[in-house]
PDB file of C-alpha atoms in Angstrom:
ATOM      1  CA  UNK A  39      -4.832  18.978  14.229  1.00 40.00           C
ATOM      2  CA  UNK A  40      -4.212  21.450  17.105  1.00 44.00           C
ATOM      3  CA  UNK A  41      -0.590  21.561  18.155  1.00 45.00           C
ATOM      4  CA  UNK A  42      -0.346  21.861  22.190  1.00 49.00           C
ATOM      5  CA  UNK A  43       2.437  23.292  23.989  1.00 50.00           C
ATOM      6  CA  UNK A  44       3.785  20.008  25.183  1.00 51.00           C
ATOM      7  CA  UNK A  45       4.155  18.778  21.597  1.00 54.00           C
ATOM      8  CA  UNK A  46       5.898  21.458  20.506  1.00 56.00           C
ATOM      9  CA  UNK A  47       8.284  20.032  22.846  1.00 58.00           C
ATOM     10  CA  UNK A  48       8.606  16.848  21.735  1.00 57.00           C
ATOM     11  CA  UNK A  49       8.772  18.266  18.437  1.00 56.00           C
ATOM     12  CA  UNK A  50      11.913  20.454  19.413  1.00 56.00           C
ATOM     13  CA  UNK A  51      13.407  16.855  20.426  1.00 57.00           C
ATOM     14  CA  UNK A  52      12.529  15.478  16.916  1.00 56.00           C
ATOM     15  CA  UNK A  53      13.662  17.552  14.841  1.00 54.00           C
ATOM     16  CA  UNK A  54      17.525  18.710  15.412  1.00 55.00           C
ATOM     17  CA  UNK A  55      16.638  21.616  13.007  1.00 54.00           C
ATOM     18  CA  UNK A  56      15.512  24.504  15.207  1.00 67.00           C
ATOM     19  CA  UNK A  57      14.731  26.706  12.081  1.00 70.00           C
ATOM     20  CA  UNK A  58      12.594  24.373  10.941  1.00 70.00           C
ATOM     21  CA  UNK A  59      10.721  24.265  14.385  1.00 70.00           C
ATOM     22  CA  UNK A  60      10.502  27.964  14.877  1.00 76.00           C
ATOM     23  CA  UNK A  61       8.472  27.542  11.278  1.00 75.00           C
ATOM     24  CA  UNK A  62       5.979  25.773  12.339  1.00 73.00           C
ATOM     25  CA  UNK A  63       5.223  27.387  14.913  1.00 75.00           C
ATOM     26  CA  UNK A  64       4.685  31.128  13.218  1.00 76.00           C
ATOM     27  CA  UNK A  65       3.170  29.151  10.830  1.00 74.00           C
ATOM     28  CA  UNK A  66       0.314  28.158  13.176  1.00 72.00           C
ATOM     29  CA  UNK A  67       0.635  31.105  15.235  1.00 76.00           C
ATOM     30  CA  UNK A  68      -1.974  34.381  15.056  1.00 76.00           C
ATOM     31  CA  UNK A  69      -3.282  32.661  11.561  1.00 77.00           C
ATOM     32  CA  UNK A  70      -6.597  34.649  10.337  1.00 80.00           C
ATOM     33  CA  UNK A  71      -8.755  33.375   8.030  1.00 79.00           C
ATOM     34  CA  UNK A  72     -11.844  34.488   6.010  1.00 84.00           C
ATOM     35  CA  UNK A  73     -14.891  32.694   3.992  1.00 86.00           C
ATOM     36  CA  UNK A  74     -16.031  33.764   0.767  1.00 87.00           C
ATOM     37  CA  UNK A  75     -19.818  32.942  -0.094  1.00 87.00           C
ATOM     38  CA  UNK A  76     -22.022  34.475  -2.731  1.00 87.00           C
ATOM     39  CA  UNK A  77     -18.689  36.476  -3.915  1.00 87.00           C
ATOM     40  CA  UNK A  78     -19.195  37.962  -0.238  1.00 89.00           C
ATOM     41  CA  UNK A  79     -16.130  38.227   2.414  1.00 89.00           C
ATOM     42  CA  UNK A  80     -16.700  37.296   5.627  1.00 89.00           C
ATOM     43  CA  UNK A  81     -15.097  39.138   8.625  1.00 89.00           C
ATOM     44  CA  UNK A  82     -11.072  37.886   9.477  1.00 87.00           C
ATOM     45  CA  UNK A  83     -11.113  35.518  12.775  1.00 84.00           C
ATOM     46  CA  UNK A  84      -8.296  33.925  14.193  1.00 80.00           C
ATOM     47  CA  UNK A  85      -7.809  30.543  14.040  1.00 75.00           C
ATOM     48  CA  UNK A  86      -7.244  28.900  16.876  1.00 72.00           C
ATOM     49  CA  UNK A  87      -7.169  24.712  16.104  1.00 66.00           C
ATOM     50  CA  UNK A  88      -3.370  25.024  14.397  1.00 64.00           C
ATOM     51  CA  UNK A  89      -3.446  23.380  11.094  1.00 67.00           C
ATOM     52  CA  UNK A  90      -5.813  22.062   8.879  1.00 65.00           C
ATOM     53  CA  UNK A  91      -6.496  18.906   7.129  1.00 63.00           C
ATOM     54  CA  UNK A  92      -5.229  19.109   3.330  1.00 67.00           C
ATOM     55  CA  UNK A  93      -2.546  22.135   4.456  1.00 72.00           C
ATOM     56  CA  UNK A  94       0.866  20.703   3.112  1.00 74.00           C
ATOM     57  CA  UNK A  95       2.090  21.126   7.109  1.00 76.00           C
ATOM     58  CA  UNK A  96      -0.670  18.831   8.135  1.00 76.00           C
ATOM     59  CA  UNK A  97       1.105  15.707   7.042  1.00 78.00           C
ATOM     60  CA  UNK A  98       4.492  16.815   8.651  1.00 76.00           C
ATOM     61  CA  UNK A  99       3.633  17.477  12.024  1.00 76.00           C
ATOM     62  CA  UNK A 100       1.646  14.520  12.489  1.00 79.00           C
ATOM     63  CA  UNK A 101       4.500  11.749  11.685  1.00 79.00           C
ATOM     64  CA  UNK A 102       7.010  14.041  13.322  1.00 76.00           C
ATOM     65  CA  UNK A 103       4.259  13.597  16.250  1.00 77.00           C
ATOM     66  CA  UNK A 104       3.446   9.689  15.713  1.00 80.00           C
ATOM     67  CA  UNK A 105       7.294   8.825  15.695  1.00 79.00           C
ATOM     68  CA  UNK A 106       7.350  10.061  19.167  1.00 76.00           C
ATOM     69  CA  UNK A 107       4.915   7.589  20.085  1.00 78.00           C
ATOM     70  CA  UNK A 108       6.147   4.519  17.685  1.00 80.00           C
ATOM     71  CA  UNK A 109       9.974   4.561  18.965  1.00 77.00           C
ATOM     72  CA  UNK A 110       8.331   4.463  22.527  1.00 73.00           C
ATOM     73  CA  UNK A 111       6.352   1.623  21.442  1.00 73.00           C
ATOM     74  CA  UNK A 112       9.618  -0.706  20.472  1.00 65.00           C
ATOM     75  CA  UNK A 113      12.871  -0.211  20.562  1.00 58.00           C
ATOM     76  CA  UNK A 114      13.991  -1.068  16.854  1.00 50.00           C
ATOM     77  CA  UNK A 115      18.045  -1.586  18.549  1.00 50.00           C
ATOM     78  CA  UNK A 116      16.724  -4.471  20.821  1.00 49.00           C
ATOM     79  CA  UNK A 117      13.098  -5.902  19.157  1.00 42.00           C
ATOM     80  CA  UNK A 118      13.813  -6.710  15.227  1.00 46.00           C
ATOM     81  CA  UNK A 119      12.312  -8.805  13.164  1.00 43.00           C
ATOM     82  CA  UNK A 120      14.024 -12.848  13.489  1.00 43.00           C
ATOM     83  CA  UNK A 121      15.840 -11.570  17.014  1.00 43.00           C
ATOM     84  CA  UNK A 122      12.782 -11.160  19.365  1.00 51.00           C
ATOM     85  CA  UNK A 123       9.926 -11.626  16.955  1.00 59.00           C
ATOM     86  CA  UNK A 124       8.857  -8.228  17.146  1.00 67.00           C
ATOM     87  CA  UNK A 125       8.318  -5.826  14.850  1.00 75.00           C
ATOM     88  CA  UNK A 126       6.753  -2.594  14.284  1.00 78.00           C
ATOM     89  CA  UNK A 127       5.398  -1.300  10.773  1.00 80.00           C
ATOM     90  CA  UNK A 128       4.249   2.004  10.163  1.00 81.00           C
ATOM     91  CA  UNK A 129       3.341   4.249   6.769  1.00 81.00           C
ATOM     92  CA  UNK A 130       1.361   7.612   7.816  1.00 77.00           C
ATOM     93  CA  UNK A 131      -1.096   6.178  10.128  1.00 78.00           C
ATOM     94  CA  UNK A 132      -1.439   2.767   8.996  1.00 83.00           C
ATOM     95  CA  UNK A 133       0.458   0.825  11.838  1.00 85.00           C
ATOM     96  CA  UNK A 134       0.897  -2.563  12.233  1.00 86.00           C
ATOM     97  CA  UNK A 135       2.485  -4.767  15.232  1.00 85.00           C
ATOM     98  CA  UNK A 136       4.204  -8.191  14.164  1.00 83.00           C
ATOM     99  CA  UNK A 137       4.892 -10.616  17.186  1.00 81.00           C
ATOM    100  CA  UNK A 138       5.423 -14.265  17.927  1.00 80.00           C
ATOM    101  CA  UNK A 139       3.216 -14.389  20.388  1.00 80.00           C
ATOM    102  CA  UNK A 140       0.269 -12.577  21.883  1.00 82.00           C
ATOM    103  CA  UNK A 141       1.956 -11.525  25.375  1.00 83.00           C
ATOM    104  CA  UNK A 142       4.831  -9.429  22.852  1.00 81.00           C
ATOM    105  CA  UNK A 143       1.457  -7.686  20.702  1.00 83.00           C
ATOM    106  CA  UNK A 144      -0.090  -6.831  23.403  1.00 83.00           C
ATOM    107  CA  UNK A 145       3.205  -5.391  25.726  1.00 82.00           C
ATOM    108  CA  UNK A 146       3.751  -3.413  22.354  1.00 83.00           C
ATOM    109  CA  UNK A 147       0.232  -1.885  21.724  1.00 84.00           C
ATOM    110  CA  UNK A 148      -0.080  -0.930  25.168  1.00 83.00           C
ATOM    111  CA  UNK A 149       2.649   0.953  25.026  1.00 83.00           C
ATOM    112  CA  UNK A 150       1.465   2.739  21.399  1.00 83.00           C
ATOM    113  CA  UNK A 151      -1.621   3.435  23.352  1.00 83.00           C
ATOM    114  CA  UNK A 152       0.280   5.620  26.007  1.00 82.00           C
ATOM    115  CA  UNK A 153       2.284   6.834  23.136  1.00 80.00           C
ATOM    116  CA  UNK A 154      -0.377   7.765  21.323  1.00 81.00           C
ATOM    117  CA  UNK A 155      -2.669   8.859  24.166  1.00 80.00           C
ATOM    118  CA  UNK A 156       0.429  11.399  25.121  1.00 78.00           C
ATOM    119  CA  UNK A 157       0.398  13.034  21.890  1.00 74.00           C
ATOM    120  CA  UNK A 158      -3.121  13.630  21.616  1.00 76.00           C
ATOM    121  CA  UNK A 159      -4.338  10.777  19.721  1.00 78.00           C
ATOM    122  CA  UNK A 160      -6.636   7.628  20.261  1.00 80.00           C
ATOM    123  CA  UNK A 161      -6.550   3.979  18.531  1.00 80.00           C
ATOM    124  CA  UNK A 162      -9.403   3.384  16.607  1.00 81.00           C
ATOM    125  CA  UNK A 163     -10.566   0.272  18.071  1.00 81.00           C
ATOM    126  CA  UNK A 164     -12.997  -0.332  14.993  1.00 83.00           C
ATOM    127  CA  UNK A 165     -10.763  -0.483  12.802  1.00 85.00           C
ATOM    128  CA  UNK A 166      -8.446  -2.179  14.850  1.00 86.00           C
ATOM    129  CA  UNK A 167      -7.942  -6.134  13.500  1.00 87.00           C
ATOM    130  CA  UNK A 168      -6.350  -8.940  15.243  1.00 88.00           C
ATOM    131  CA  UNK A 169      -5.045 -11.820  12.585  1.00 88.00           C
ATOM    132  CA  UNK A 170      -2.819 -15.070  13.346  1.00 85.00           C
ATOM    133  CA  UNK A 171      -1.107 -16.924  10.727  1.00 84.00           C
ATOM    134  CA  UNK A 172      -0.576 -20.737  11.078  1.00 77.00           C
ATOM    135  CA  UNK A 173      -3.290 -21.474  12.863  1.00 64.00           C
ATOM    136  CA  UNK A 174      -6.164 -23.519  11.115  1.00 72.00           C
ATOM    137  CA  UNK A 175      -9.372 -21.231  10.340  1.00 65.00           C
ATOM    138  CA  UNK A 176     -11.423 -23.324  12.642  1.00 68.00           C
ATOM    139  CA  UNK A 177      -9.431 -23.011  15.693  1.00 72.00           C
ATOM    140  CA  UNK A 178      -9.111 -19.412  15.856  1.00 75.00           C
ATOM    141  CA  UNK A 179     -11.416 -17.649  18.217  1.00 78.00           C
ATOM    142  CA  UNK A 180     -13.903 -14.650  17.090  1.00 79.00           C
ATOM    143  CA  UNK A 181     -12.497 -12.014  19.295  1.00 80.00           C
ATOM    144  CA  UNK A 182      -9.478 -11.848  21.328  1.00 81.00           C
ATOM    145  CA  UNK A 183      -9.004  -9.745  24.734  1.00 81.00           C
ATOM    146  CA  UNK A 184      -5.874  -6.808  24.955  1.00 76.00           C
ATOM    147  CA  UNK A 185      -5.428  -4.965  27.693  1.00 76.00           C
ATOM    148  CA  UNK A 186      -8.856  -4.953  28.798  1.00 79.00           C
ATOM    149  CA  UNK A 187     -10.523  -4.026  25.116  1.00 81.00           C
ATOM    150  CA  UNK A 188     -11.878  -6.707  22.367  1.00 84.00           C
ATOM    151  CA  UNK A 189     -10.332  -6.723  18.969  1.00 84.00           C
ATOM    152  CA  UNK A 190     -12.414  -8.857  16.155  1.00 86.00           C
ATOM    153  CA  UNK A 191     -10.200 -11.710  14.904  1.00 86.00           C
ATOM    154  CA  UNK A 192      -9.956 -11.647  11.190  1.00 87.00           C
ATOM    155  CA  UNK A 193      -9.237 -13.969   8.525  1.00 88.00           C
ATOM    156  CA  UNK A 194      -7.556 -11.611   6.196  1.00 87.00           C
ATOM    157  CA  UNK A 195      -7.113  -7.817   6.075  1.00 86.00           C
ATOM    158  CA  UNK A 196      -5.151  -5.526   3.601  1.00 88.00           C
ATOM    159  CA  UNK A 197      -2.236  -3.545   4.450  1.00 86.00           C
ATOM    160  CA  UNK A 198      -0.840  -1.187   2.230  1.00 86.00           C
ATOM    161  CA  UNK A 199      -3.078  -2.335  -0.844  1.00 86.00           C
ATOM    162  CA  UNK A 200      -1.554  -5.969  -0.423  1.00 88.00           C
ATOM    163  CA  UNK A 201      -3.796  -8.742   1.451  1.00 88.00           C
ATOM    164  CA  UNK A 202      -2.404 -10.744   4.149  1.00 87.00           C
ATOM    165  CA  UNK A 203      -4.166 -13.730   5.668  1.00 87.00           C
ATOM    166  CA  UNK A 204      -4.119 -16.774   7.769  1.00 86.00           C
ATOM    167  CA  UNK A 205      -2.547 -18.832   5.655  1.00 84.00           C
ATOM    168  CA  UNK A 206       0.069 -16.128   4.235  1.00 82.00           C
ATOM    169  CA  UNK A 207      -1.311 -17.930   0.564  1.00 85.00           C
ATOM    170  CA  UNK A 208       0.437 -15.542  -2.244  1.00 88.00           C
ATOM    171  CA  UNK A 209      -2.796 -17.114  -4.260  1.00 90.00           C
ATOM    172  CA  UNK A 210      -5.320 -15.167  -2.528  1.00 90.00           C
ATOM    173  CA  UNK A 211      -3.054 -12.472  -3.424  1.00 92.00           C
ATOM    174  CA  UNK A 212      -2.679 -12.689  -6.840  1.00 94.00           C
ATOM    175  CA  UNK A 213      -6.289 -13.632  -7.658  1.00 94.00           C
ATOM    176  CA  UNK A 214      -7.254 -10.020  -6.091  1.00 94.00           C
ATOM    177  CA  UNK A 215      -4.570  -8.580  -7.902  1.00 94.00           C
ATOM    178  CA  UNK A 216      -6.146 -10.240 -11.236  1.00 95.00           C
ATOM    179  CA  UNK A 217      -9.616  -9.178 -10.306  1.00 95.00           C
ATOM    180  CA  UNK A 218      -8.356  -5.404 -10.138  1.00 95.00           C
ATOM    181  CA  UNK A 219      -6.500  -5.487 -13.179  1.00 96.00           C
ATOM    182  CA  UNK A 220      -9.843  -7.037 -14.599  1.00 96.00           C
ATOM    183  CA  UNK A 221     -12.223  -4.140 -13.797  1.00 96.00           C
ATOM    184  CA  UNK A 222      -9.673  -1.696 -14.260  1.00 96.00           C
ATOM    185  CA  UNK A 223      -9.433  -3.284 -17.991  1.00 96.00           C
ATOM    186  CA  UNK A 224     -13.319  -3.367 -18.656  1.00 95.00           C
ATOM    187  CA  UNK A 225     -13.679   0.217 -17.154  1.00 95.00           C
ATOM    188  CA  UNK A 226     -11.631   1.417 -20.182  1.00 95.00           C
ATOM    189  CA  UNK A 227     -12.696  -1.108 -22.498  1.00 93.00           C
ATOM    190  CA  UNK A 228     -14.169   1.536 -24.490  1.00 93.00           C
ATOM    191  CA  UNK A 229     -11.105   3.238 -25.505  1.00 94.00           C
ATOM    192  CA  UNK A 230      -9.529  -0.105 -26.172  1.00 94.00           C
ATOM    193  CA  UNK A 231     -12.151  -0.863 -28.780  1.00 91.00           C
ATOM    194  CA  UNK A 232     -12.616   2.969 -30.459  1.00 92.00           C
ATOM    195  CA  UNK A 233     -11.637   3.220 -34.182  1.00 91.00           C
ATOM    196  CA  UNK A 234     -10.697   6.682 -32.625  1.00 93.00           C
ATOM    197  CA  UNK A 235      -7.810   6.138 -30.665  1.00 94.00           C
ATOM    198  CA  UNK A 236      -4.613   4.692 -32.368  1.00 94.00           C
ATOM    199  CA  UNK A 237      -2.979   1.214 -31.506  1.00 93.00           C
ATOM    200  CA  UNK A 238       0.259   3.251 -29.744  1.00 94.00           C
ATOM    201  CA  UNK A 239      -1.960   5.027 -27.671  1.00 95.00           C
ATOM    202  CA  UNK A 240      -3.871   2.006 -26.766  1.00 95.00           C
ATOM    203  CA  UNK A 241      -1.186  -0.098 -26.043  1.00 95.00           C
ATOM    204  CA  UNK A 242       0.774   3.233 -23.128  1.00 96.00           C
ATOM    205  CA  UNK A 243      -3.207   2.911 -22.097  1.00 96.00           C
ATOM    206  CA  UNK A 244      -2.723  -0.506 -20.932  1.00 96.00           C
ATOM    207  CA  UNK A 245       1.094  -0.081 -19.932  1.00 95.00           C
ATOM    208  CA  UNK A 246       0.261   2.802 -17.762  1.00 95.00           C
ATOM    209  CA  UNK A 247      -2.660   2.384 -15.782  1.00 95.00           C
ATOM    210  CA  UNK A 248      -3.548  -1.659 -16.555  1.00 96.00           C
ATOM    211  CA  UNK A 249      -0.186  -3.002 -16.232  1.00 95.00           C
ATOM    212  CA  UNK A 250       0.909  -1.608 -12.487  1.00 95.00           C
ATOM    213  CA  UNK A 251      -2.796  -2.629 -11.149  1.00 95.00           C
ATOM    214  CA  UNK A 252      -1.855  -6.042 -12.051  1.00 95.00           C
ATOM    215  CA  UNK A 253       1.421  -6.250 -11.284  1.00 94.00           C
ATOM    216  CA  UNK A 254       1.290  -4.159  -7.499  1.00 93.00           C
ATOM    217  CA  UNK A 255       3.659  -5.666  -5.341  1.00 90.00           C
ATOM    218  CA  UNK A 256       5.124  -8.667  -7.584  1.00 91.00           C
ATOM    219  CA  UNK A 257       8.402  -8.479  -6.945  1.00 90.00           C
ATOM    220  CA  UNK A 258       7.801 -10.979  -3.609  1.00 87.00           C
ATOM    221  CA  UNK A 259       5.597 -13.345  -5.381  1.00 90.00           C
ATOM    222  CA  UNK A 260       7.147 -17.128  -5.301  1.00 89.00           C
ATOM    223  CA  UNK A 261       6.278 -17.434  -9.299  1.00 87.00           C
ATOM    224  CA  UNK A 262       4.646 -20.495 -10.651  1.00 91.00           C
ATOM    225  CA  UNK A 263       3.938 -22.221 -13.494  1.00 93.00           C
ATOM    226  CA  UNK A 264       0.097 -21.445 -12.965  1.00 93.00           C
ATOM    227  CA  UNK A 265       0.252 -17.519 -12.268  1.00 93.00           C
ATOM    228  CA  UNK A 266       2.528 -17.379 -15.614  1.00 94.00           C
ATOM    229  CA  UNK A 267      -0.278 -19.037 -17.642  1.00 95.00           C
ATOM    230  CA  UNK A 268      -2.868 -16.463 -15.963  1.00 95.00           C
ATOM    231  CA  UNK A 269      -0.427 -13.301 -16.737  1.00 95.00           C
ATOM    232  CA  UNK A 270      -0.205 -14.458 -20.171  1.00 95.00           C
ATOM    233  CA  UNK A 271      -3.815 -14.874 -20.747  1.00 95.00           C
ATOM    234  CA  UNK A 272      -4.914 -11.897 -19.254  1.00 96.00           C
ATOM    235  CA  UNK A 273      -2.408  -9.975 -21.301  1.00 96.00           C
ATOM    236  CA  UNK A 274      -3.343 -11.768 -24.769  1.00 95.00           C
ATOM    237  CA  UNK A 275      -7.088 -11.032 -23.985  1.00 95.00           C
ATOM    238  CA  UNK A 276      -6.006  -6.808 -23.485  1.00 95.00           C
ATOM    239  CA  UNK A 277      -3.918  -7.167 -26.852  1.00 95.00           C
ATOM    240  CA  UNK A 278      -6.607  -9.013 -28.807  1.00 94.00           C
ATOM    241  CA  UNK A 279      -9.189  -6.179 -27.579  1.00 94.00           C
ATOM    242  CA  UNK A 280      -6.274  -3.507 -29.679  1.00 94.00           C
ATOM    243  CA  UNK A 281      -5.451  -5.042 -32.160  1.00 93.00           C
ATOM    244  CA  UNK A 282      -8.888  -6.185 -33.372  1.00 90.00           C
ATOM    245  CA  UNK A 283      -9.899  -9.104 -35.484  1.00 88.00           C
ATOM    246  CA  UNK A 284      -8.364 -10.003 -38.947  1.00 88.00           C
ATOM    247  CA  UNK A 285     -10.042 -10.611 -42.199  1.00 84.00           C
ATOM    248  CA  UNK A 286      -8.766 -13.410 -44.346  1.00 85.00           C
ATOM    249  CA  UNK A 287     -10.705 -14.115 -47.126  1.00 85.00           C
ATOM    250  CA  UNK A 288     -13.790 -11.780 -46.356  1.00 83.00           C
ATOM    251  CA  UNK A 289     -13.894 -13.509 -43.367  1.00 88.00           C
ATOM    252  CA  UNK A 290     -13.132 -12.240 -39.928  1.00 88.00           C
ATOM    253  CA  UNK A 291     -11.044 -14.196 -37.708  1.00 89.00           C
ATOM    254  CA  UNK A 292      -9.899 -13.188 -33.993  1.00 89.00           C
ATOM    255  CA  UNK A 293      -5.691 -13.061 -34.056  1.00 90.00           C
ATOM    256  CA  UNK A 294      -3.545 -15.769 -32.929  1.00 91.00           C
ATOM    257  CA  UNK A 295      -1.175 -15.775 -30.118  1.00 90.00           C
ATOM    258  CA  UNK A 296       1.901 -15.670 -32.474  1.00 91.00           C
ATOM    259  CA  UNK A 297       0.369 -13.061 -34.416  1.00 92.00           C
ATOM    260  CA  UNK A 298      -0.462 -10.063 -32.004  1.00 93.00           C
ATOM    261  CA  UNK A 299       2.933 -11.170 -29.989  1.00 92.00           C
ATOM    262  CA  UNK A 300       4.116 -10.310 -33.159  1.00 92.00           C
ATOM    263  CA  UNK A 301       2.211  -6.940 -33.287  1.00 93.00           C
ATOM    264  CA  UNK A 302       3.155  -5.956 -30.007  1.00 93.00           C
ATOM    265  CA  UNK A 303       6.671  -6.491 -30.109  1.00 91.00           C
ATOM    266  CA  UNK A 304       7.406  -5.728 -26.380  1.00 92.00           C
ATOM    267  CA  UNK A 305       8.567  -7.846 -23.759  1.00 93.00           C
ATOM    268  CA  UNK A 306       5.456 -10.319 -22.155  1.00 94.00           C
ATOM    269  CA  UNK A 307       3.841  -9.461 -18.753  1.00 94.00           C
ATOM    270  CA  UNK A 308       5.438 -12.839 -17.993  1.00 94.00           C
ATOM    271  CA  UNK A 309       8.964 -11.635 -18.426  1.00 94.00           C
ATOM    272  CA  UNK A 310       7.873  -8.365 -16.759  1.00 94.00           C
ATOM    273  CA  UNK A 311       7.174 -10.112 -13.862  1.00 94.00           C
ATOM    274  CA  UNK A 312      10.264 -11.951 -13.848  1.00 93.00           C
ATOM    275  CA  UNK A 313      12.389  -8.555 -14.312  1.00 94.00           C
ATOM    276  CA  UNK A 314      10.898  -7.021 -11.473  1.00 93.00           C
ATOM    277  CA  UNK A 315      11.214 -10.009  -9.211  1.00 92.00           C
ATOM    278  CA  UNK A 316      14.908 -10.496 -10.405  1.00 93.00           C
ATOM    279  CA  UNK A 317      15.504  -6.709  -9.452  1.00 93.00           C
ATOM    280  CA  UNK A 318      14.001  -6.532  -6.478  1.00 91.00           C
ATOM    281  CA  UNK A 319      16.444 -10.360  -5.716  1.00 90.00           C
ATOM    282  CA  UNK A 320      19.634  -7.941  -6.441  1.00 92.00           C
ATOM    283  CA  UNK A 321      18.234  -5.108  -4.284  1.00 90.00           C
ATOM    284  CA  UNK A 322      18.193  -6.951  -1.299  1.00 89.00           C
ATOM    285  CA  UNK A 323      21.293  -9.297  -2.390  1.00 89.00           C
ATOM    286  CA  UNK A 324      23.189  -5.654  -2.037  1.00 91.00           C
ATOM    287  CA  UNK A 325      21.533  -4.698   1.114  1.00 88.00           C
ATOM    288  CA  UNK A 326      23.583  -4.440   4.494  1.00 87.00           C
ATOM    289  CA  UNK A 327      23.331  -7.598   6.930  1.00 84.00           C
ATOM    290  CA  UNK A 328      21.555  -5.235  10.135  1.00 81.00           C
ATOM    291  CA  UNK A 329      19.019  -3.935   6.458  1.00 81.00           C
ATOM    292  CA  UNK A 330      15.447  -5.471   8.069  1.00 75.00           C
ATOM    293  CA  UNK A 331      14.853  -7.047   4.293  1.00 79.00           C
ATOM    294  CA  UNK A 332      17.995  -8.733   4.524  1.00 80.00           C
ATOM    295  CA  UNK A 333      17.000 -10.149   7.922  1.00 75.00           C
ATOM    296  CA  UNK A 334      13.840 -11.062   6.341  1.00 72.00           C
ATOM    297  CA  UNK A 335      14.935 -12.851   3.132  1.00 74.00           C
ATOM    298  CA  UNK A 336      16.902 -14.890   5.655  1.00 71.00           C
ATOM    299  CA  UNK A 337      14.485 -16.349   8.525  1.00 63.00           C
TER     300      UNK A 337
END
């Protein structure tokens, strides 16, 4: 990512710090550099293409960069989310434009695009999706037309890990979610069933890597009775797998519900869930009124 002179000067009007921008730049300025092969050092050479991907500046000076071009895209004072219906969501470069209608989206990414195109950068148009929600599968068209370039119309698409579709179903969801905590679970299935690794340690095994996959982004999930039953099975097939069969008798006999519930003596993924939706109910409860997730909770 090469730094040109005129975003240096957007970057002045970013960042009120002017220590911080006179940094960066003798950071990236007269920076030498030299390559070590065969236990052999190359000759210094000056590099000239600013800073490089994986540098801890890297990240910095591209959203410093990419805000320039979002807040020119919409105006979050006059186009929020239940006022105009539009809305603008961005984490690093993962952007995504939220509108009523199509003549809104497409005012908004034309105006990322000469953001963007300002600043150096360039939409990826393959990787560019178009979805509507509402609309019945069979009336949506393949492709749709945006200022003169063809986006493919998609069914579903994941942003940010979670996966939004047509019919905003939370059971599409929630199956992926239980398909992930699924292969995460038989990829360590191993440990789970060696004599070698104690119960305790089993059991932070499953809390710590298992439990988030499964559990990603539950705190908006509209619970039912059916999901609960799922949760619970899943987690009683994970504690059977630690806790092992039982013999009674000289005979071996997989454990009961009551019995590794029992064993575990921790609170159920079921009343997990619950905590973490009931927290996440207060958060926004507490937020302001102009908060967007208080806007949200209330369209």
């Amino acid at each position: 990512m090469r730094v040109q002179p005129a975003n240096q000067k957007r970057l002045k009007r970013l960042v009120k710090l002017k220590k911080l921008v006179r940094m960066i730049k003798t950071t990236i300025t007269l920076t030498r550099n030299s390559v070590r092969s065969n236990n052999v050092l190359s000759e210094s050479f000056e590099t000239c293409s600013g800073v490089k991907q994986g540098d801890g500046l890297s990240p910095v000076v591209f959203i410093l960069t990419l805000q320039y071009a979002l807040k020119k895209a919409v105006n979050p004072t006059e186009n929020t989310l239940g006022i105009q219906g539009l809305q603008l969501l961005a984490y690093a470069d993962d952007v995504a434009i939220i509108g009523k209608n199509e003549r809104d989206i497409e005012s908004c990414l034309q105006n990322l695009q000469q953001g963007t195109k300002e600043i150096g950068l360039e939409l990826n148009e393959q990787k560019t999706e178009y979805l509507i929600v509402g609309r019945p599968v069979e009336q949506q068209p393949a492709t749709i037309n945006l200022n003169n370039k063809t986006y493919n119309v998609v069914k579903e698409y994941k942003y940010l890990g979670t996966n939004i579709n047509t019919r905003n179903a939370i059971e599409e969801e929630f199956n992926i979610r239980l398909l992930n905590a699924n292969k995460c679970y038989y990829s360590l299935n191993n440990i789970f069933k060696s004599k070698n690794v104690s119960r305790n340690s089993k059991i932070k095994i499953y809390k710590t890597i298992v439990q988030p996959v499964l559990l990603y982004g539950c705190e908006t999930w509209p619970i039912t009775k059916k999901m609960e039953v799922a949760l619970q099975t899943f987690e009683n097939k994970v504690l059977r797998r630690i806790y092992g069969a039982i013999c009674e008798n000289q005979v071996w006999r997989i454990r009961k519900n009551r019995e590794i519930w029992e064993l575990y003596n921790l609170p159920k993924i079921t009343d997990k869930l619950r905590e973490k939706v009931m927290g996440w109910a207060g958060h926004v409860a507490r937020a302001s009124e102009t908060n967007i997730i208080k806007q949200a909770s209330e369209i």
